[in-house]
PDB file of C-alpha atoms in Angstrom:
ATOM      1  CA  UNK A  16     -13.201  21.094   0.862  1.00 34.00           C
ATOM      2  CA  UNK A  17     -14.590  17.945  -0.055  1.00 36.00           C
ATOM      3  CA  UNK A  18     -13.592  14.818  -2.168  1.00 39.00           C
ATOM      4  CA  UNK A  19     -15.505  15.594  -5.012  1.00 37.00           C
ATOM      5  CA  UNK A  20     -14.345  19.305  -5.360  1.00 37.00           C
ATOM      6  CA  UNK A  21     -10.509  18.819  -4.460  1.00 43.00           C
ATOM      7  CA  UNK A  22      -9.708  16.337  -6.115  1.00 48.00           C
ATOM      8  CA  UNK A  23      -9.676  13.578  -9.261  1.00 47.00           C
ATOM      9  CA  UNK A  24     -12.390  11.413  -9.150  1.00 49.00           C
ATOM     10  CA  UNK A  25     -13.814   7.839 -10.712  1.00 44.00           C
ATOM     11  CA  UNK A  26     -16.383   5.747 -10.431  1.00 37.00           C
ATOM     12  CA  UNK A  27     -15.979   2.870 -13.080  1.00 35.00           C
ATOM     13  CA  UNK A  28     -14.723  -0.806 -11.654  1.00 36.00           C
ATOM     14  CA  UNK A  29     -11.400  -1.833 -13.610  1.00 37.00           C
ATOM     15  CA  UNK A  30     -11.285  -5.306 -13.556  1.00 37.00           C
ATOM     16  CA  UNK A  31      -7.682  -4.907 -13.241  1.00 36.00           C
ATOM     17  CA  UNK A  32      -6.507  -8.317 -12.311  1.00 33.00           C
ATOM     18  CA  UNK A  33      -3.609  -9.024  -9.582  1.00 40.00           C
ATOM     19  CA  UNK A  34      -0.406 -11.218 -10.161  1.00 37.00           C
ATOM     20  CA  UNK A  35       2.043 -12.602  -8.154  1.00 37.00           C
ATOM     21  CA  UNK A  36       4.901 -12.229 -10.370  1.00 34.00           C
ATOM     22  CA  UNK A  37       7.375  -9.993  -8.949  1.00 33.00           C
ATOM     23  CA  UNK A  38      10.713  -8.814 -11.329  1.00 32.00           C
ATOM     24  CA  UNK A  39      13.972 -10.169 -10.129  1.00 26.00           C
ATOM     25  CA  UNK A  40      17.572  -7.820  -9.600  1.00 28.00           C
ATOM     26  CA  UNK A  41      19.645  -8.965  -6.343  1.00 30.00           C
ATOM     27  CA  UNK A  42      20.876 -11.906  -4.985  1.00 27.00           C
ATOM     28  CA  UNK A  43      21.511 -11.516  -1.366  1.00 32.00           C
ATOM     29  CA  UNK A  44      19.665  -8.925   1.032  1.00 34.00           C
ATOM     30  CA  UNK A  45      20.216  -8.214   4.956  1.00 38.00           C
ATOM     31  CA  UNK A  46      17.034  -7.991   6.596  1.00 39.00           C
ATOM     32  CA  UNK A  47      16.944  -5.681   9.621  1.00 37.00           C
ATOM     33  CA  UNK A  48      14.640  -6.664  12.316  1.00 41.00           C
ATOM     34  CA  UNK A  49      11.400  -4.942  12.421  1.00 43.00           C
ATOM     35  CA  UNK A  50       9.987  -2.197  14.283  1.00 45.00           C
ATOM     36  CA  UNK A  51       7.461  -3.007  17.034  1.00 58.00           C
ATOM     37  CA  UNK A  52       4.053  -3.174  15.994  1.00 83.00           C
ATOM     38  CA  UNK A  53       2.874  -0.926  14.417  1.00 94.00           C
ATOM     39  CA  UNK A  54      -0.860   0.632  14.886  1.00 95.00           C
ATOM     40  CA  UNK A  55      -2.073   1.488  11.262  1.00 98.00           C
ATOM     41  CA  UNK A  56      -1.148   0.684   7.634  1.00 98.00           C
ATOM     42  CA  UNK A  57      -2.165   3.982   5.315  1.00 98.00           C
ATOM     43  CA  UNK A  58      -2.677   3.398   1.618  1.00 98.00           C
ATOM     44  CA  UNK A  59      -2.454   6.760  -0.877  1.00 98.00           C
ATOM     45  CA  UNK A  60      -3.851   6.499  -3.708  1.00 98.00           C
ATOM     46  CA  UNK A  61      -1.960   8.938  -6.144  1.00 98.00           C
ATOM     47  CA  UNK A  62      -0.900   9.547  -9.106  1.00 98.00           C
ATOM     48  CA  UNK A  63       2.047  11.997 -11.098  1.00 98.00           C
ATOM     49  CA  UNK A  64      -0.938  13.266 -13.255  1.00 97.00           C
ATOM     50  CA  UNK A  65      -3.055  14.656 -10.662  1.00 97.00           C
ATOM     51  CA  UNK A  66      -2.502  18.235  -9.520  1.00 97.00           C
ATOM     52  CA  UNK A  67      -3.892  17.628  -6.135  1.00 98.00           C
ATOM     53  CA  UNK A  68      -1.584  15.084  -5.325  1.00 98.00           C
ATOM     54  CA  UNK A  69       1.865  16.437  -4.796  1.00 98.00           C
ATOM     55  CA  UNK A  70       0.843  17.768  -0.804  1.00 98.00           C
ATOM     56  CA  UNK A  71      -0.426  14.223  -0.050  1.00 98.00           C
ATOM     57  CA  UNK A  72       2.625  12.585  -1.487  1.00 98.00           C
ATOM     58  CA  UNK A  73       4.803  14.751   1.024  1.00 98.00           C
ATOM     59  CA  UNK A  74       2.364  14.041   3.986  1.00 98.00           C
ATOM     60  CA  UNK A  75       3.234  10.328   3.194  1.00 98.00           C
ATOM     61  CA  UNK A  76       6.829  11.191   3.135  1.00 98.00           C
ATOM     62  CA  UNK A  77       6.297  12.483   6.719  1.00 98.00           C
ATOM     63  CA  UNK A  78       4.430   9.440   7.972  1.00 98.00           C
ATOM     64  CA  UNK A  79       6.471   7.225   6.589  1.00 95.00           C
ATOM     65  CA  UNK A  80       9.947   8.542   9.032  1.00 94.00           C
ATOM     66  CA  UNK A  81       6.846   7.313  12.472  1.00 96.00           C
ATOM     67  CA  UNK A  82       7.915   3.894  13.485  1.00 93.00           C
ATOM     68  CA  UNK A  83       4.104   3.249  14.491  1.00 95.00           C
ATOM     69  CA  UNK A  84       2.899   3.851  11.061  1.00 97.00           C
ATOM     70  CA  UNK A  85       3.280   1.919   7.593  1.00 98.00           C
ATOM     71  CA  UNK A  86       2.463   4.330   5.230  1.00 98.00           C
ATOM     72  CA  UNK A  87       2.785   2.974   1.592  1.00 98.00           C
ATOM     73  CA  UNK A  88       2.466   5.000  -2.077  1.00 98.00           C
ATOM     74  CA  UNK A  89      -0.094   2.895  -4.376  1.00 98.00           C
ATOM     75  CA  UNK A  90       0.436   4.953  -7.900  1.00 98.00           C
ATOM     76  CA  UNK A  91      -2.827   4.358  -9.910  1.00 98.00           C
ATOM     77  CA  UNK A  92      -2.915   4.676 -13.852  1.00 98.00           C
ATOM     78  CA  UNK A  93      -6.514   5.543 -14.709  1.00 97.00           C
ATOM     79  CA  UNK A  94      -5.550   9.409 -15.146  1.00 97.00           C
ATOM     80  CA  UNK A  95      -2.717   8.308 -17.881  1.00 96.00           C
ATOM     81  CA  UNK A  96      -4.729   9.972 -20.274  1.00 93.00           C
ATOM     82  CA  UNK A  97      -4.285  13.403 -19.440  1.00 91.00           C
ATOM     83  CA  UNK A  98      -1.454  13.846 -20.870  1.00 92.00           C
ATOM     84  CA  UNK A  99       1.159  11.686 -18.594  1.00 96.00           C
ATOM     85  CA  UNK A 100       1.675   8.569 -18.089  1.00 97.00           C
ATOM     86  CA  UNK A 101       2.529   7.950 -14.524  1.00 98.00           C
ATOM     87  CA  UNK A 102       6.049   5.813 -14.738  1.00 97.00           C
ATOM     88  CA  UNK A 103       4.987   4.122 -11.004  1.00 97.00           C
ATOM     89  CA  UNK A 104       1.434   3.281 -12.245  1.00 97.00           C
ATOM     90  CA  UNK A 105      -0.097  -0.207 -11.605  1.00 96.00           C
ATOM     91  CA  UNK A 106      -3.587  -1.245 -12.561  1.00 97.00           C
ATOM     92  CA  UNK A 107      -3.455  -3.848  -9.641  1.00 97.00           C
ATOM     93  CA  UNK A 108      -3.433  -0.655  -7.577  1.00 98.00           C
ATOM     94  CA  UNK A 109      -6.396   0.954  -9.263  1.00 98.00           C
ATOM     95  CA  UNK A 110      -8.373  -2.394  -8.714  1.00 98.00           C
ATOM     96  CA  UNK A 111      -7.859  -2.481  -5.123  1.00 98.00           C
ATOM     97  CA  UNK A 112      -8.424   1.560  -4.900  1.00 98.00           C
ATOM     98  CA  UNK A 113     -11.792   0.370  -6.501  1.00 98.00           C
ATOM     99  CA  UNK A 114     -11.767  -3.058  -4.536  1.00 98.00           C
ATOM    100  CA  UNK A 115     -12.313  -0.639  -1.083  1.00 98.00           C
ATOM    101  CA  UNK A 116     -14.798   1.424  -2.525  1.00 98.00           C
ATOM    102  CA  UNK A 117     -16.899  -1.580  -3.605  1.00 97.00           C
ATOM    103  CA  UNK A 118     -16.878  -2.680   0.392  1.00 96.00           C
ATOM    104  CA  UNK A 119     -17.995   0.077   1.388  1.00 96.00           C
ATOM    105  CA  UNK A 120     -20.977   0.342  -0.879  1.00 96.00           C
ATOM    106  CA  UNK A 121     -19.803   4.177  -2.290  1.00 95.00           C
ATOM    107  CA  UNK A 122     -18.648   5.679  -5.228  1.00 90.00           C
ATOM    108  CA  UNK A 123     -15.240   8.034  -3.623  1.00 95.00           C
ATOM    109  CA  UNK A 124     -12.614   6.710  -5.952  1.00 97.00           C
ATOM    110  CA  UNK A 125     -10.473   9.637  -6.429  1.00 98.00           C
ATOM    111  CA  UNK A 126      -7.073  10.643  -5.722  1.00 98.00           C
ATOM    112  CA  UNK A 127      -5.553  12.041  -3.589  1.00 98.00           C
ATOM    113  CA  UNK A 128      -6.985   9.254  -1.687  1.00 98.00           C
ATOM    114  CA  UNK A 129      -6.040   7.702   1.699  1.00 98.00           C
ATOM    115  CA  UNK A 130      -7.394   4.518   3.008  1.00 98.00           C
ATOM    116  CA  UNK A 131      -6.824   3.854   6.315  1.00 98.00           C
ATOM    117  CA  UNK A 132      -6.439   0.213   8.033  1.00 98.00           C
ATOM    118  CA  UNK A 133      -8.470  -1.035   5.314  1.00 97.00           C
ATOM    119  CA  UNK A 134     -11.423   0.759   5.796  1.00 94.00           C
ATOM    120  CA  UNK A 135     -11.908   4.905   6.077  1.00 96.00           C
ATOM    121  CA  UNK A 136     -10.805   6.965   3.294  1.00 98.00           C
ATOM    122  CA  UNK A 137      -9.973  10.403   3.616  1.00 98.00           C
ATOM    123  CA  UNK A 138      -8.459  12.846   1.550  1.00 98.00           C
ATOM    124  CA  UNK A 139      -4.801  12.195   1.140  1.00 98.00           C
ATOM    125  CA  UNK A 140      -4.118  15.978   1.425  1.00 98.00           C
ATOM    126  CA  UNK A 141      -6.226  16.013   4.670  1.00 98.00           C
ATOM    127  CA  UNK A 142      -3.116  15.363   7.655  1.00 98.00           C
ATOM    128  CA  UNK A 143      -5.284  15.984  10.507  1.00 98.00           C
ATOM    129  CA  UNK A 144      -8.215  13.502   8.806  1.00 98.00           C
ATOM    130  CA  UNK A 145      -5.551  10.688   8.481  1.00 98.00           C
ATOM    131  CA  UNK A 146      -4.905  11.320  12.091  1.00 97.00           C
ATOM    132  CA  UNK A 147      -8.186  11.107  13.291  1.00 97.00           C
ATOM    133  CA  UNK A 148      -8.780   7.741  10.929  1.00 98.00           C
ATOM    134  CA  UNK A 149      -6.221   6.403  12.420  1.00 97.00           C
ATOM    135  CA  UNK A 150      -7.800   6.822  16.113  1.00 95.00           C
ATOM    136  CA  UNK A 151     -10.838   5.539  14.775  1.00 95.00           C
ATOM    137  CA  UNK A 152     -10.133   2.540  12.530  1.00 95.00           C
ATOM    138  CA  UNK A 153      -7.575   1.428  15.851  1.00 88.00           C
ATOM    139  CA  UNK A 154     -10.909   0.797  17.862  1.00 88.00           C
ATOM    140  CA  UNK A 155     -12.037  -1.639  15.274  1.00 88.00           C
ATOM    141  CA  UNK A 156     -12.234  -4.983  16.558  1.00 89.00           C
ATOM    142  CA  UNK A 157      -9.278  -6.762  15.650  1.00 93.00           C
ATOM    143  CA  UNK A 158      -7.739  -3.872  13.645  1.00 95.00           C
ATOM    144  CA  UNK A 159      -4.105  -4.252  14.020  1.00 96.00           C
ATOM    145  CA  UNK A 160      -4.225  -6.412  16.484  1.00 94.00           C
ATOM    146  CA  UNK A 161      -1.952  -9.574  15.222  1.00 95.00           C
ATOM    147  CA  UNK A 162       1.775  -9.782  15.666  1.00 95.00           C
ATOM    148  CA  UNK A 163       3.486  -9.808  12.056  1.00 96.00           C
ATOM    149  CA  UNK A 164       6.987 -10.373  11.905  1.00 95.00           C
ATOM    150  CA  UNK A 165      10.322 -11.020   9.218  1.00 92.00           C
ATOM    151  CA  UNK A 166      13.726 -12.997   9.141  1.00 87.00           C
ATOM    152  CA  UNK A 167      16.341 -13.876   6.916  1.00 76.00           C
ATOM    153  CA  UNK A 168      17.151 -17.815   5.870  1.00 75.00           C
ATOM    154  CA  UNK A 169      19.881 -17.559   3.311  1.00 76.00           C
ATOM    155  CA  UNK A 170      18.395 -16.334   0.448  1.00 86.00           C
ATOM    156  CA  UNK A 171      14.798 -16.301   1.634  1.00 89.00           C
ATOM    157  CA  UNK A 172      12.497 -14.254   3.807  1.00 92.00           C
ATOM    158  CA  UNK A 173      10.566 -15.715   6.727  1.00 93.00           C
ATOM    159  CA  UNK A 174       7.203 -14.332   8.040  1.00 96.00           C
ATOM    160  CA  UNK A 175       5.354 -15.279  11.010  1.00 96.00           C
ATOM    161  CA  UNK A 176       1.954 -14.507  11.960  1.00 97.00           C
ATOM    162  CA  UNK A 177       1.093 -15.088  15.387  1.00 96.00           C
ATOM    163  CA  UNK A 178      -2.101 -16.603  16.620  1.00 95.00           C
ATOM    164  CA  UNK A 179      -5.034 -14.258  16.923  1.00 93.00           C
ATOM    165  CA  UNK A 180      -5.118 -12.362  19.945  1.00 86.00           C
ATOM    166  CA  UNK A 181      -8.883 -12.039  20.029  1.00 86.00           C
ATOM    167  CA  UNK A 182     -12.092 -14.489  19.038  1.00 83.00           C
ATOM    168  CA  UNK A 183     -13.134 -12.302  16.274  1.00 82.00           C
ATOM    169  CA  UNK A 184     -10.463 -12.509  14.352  1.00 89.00           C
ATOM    170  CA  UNK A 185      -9.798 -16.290  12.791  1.00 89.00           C
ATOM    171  CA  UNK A 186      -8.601 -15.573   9.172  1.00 94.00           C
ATOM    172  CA  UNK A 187      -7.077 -13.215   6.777  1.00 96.00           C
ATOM    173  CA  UNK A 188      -4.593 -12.977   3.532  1.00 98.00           C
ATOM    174  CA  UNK A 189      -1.187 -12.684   3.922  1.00 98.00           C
ATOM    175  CA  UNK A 190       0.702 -10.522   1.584  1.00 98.00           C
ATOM    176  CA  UNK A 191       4.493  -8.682   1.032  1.00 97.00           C
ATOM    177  CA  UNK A 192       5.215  -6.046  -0.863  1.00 95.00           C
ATOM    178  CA  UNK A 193       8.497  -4.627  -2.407  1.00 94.00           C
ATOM    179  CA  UNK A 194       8.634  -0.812  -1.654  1.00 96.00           C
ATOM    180  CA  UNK A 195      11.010   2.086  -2.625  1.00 96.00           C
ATOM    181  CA  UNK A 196      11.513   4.293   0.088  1.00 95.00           C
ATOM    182  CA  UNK A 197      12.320   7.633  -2.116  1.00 96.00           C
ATOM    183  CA  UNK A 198      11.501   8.117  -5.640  1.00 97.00           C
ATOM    184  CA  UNK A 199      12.224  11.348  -7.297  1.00 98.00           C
ATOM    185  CA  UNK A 200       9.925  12.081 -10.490  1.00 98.00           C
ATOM    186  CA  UNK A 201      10.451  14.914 -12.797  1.00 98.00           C
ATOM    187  CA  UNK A 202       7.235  15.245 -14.263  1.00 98.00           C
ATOM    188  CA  UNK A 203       7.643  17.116 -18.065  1.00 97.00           C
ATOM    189  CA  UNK A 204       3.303  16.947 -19.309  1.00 96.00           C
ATOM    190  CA  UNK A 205       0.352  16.823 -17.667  1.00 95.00           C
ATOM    191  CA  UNK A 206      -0.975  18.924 -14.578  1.00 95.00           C
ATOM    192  CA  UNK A 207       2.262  18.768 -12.402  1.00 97.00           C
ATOM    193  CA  UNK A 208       4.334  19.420 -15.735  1.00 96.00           C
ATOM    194  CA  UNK A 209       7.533  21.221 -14.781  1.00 97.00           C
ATOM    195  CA  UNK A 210       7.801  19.775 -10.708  1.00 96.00           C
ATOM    196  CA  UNK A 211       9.886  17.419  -9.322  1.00 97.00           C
ATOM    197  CA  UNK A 212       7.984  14.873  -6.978  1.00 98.00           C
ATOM    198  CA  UNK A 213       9.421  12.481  -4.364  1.00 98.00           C
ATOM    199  CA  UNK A 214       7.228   9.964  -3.987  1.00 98.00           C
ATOM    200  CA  UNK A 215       7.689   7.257  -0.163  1.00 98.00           C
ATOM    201  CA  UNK A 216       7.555   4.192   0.086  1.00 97.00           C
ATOM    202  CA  UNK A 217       6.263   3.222  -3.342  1.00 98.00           C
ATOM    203  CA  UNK A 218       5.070  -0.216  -3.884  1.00 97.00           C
ATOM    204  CA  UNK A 219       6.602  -1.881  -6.508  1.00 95.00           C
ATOM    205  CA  UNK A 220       5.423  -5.112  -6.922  1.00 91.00           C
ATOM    206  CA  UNK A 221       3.310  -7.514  -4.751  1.00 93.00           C
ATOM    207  CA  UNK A 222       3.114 -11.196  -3.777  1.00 94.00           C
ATOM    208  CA  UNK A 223       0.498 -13.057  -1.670  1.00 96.00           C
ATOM    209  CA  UNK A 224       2.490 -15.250   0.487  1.00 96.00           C
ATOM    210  CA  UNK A 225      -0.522 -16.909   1.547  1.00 97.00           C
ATOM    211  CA  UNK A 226      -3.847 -17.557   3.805  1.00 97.00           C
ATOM    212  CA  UNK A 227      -3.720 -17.349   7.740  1.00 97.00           C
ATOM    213  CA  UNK A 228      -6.292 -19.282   9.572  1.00 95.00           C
ATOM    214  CA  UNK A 229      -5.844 -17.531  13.266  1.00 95.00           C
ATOM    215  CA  UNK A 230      -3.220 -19.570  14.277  1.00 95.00           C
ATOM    216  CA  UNK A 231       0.844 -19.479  14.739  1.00 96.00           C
ATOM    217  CA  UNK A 232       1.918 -19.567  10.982  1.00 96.00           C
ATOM    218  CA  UNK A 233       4.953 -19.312   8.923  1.00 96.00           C
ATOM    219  CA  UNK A 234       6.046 -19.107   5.111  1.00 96.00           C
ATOM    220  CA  UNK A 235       9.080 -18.312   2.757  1.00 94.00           C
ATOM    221  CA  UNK A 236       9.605 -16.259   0.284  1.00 93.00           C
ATOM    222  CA  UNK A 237      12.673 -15.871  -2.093  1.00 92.00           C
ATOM    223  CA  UNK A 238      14.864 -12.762  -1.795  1.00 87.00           C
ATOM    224  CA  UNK A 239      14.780 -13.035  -5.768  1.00 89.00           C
ATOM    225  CA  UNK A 240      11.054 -12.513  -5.893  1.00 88.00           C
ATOM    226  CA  UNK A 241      11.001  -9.499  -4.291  1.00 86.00           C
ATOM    227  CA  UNK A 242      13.744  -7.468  -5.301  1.00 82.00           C
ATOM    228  CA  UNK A 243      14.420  -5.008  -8.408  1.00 80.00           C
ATOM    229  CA  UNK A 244      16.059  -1.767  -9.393  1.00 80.00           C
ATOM    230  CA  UNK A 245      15.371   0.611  -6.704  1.00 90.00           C
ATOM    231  CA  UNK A 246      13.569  -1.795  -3.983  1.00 92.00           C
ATOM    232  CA  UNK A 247      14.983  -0.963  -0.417  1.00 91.00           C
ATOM    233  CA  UNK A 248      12.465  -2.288   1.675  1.00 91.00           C
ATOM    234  CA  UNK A 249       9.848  -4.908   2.123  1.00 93.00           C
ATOM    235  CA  UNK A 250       5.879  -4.854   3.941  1.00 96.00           C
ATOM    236  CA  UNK A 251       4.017  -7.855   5.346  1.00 97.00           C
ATOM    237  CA  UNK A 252       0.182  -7.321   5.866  1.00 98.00           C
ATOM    238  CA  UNK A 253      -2.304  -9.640   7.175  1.00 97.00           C
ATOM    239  CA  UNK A 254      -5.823  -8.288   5.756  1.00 98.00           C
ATOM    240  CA  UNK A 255      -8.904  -9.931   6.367  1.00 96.00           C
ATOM    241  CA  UNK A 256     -11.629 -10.679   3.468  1.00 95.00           C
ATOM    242  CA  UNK A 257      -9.674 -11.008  -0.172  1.00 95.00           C
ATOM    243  CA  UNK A 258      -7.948  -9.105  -2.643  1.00 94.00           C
ATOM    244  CA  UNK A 259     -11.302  -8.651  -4.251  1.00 96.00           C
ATOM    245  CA  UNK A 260     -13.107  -7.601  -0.942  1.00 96.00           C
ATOM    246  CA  UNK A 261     -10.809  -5.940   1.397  1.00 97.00           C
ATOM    247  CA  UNK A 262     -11.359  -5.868   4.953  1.00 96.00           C
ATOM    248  CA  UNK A 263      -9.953  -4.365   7.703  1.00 97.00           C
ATOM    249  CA  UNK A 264      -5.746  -4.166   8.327  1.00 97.00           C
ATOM    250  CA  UNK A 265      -5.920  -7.036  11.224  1.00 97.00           C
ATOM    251  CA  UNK A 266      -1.218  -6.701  11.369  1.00 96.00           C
ATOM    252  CA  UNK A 267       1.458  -5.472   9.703  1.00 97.00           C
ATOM    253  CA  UNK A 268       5.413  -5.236   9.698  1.00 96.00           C
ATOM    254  CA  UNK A 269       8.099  -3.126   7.732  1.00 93.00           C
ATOM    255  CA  UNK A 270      11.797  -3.802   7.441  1.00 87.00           C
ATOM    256  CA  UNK A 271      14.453  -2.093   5.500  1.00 84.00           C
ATOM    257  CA  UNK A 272      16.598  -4.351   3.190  1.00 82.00           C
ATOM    258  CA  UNK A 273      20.349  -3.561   2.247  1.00 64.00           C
ATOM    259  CA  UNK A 274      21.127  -4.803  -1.251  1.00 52.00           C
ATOM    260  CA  UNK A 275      24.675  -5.870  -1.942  1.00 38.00           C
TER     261      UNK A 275
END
């Protein structure tokens, strides 16, 4: 089963531009300490109007309960037409779907899509290709390979970037994202018309905290900017190239945030 038979596909760029702002709900948040590093960041690409997507929505659901993974829901909105309009949809998320496919010089925009560490793609339905991805992209050099952490200062969020571990690796973007663990979705139109979906760690909004230069770095970032109806949890990436050309996942970190 290949890409181009199993699921949605696209090839036109969006120029879909990316914002910082991020809506505002709570006040105060208790940030748990993060998990140990974890070895691979995995982006689906989905969306509540595609038929092949429900299976690769649970597989992210499973990968999303493994400590070593950060496995985040990016809901695209280029299949709104269709006859549903996906009520998670972002057009930031479409550009960067596009953004990775631009890097590496193809055409596979389609959903149910999985990007790996910032570079293979793979079915999002495929659980043994993710797998193997995931063993591959690791021997990158650099991939994963920079110790991200979080804290709490009052009402703020700290994140550290350590210095780079290897020579290769000297820059990258830093950037945080608001996620909702669980999302159920009763879906009424479309191609999943009459299903419920649960959809993991959805991204919800995202902010770029800033630009790491390979060394020992730190930033804030208001609680306020992050949170909003539904957000439980919060990602840090380090990625190198930009938002416009992706590169590889070089460090990540996920912690769980308790609103009050």
């Amino acid at each position: 089963m290949t890409a181009m038979t199993a699921s949605h596909l696209v090839s036109r760029w969006s120029g879909a531009l990316w914002s910082g702002a991020l809506g505002i709900c709570a006040i105060v948040a208790v940030i748990r300490p993060a998990e140990a590093d974890p070895r691979a960041v995995v982006e689906l690409f989905t969306s509540q109007g595609c038929s092949s997507c429900p299976p690769a929505d649970k597989i992210i659901g499973d990968l999303s309960s493994d400590p070593s993974i950060i496995a985040l829901s990016m809901p695209i909105d280029y299949w709104d037409y269709l006859g549903w309009k996906d009520t998670l949809a972002d057009s930031r998320f479409s550009a960067r779907q596009r953004a990775y496919s631009r890097m590496r010089g193809d055409r596979e925009v389609y959903t149910p899509q999985v990007v790996v560490n910032g570079s293979a793609h793979v079915i999002g339905s495929d659980r043994a290709g993710i797998e193997s991805a995931i063993g591959k992209t690791d021997k990158g050099p650099g991939v994963m390979s920079v110790p991200v952490s979080m804290s709490l200062s009052g009402k703020q969020i700290s994140v550290s970037v350590a210095a780079s571990k290897e020579p290769v690796v000297s820059h990258g973007e830093v950037w945080i994202c608001s996620v909702a663990r669980s999302v159920p979705i009763t879906i009424t139109r479309g191609e999943n018309r009459g299903q419920q979906v649960t959809y993991h760690n959805v991204v919800r909004n995202l902010l770029k905290v800033g630009d790491w230069n390979g060394q020992s770095e730190s930033w804030t970032v208001p609680i306020e900017n992050l949170t909003r109806d539904g957000v439980d949890g919060a990602v840090v990436y380090v990625q190198d190239g930009s938002r416009e050309k992706p590169g590889p996942m070089l460090g990540a970190a996920y912690t769980s945030l308790a609103l009050h």
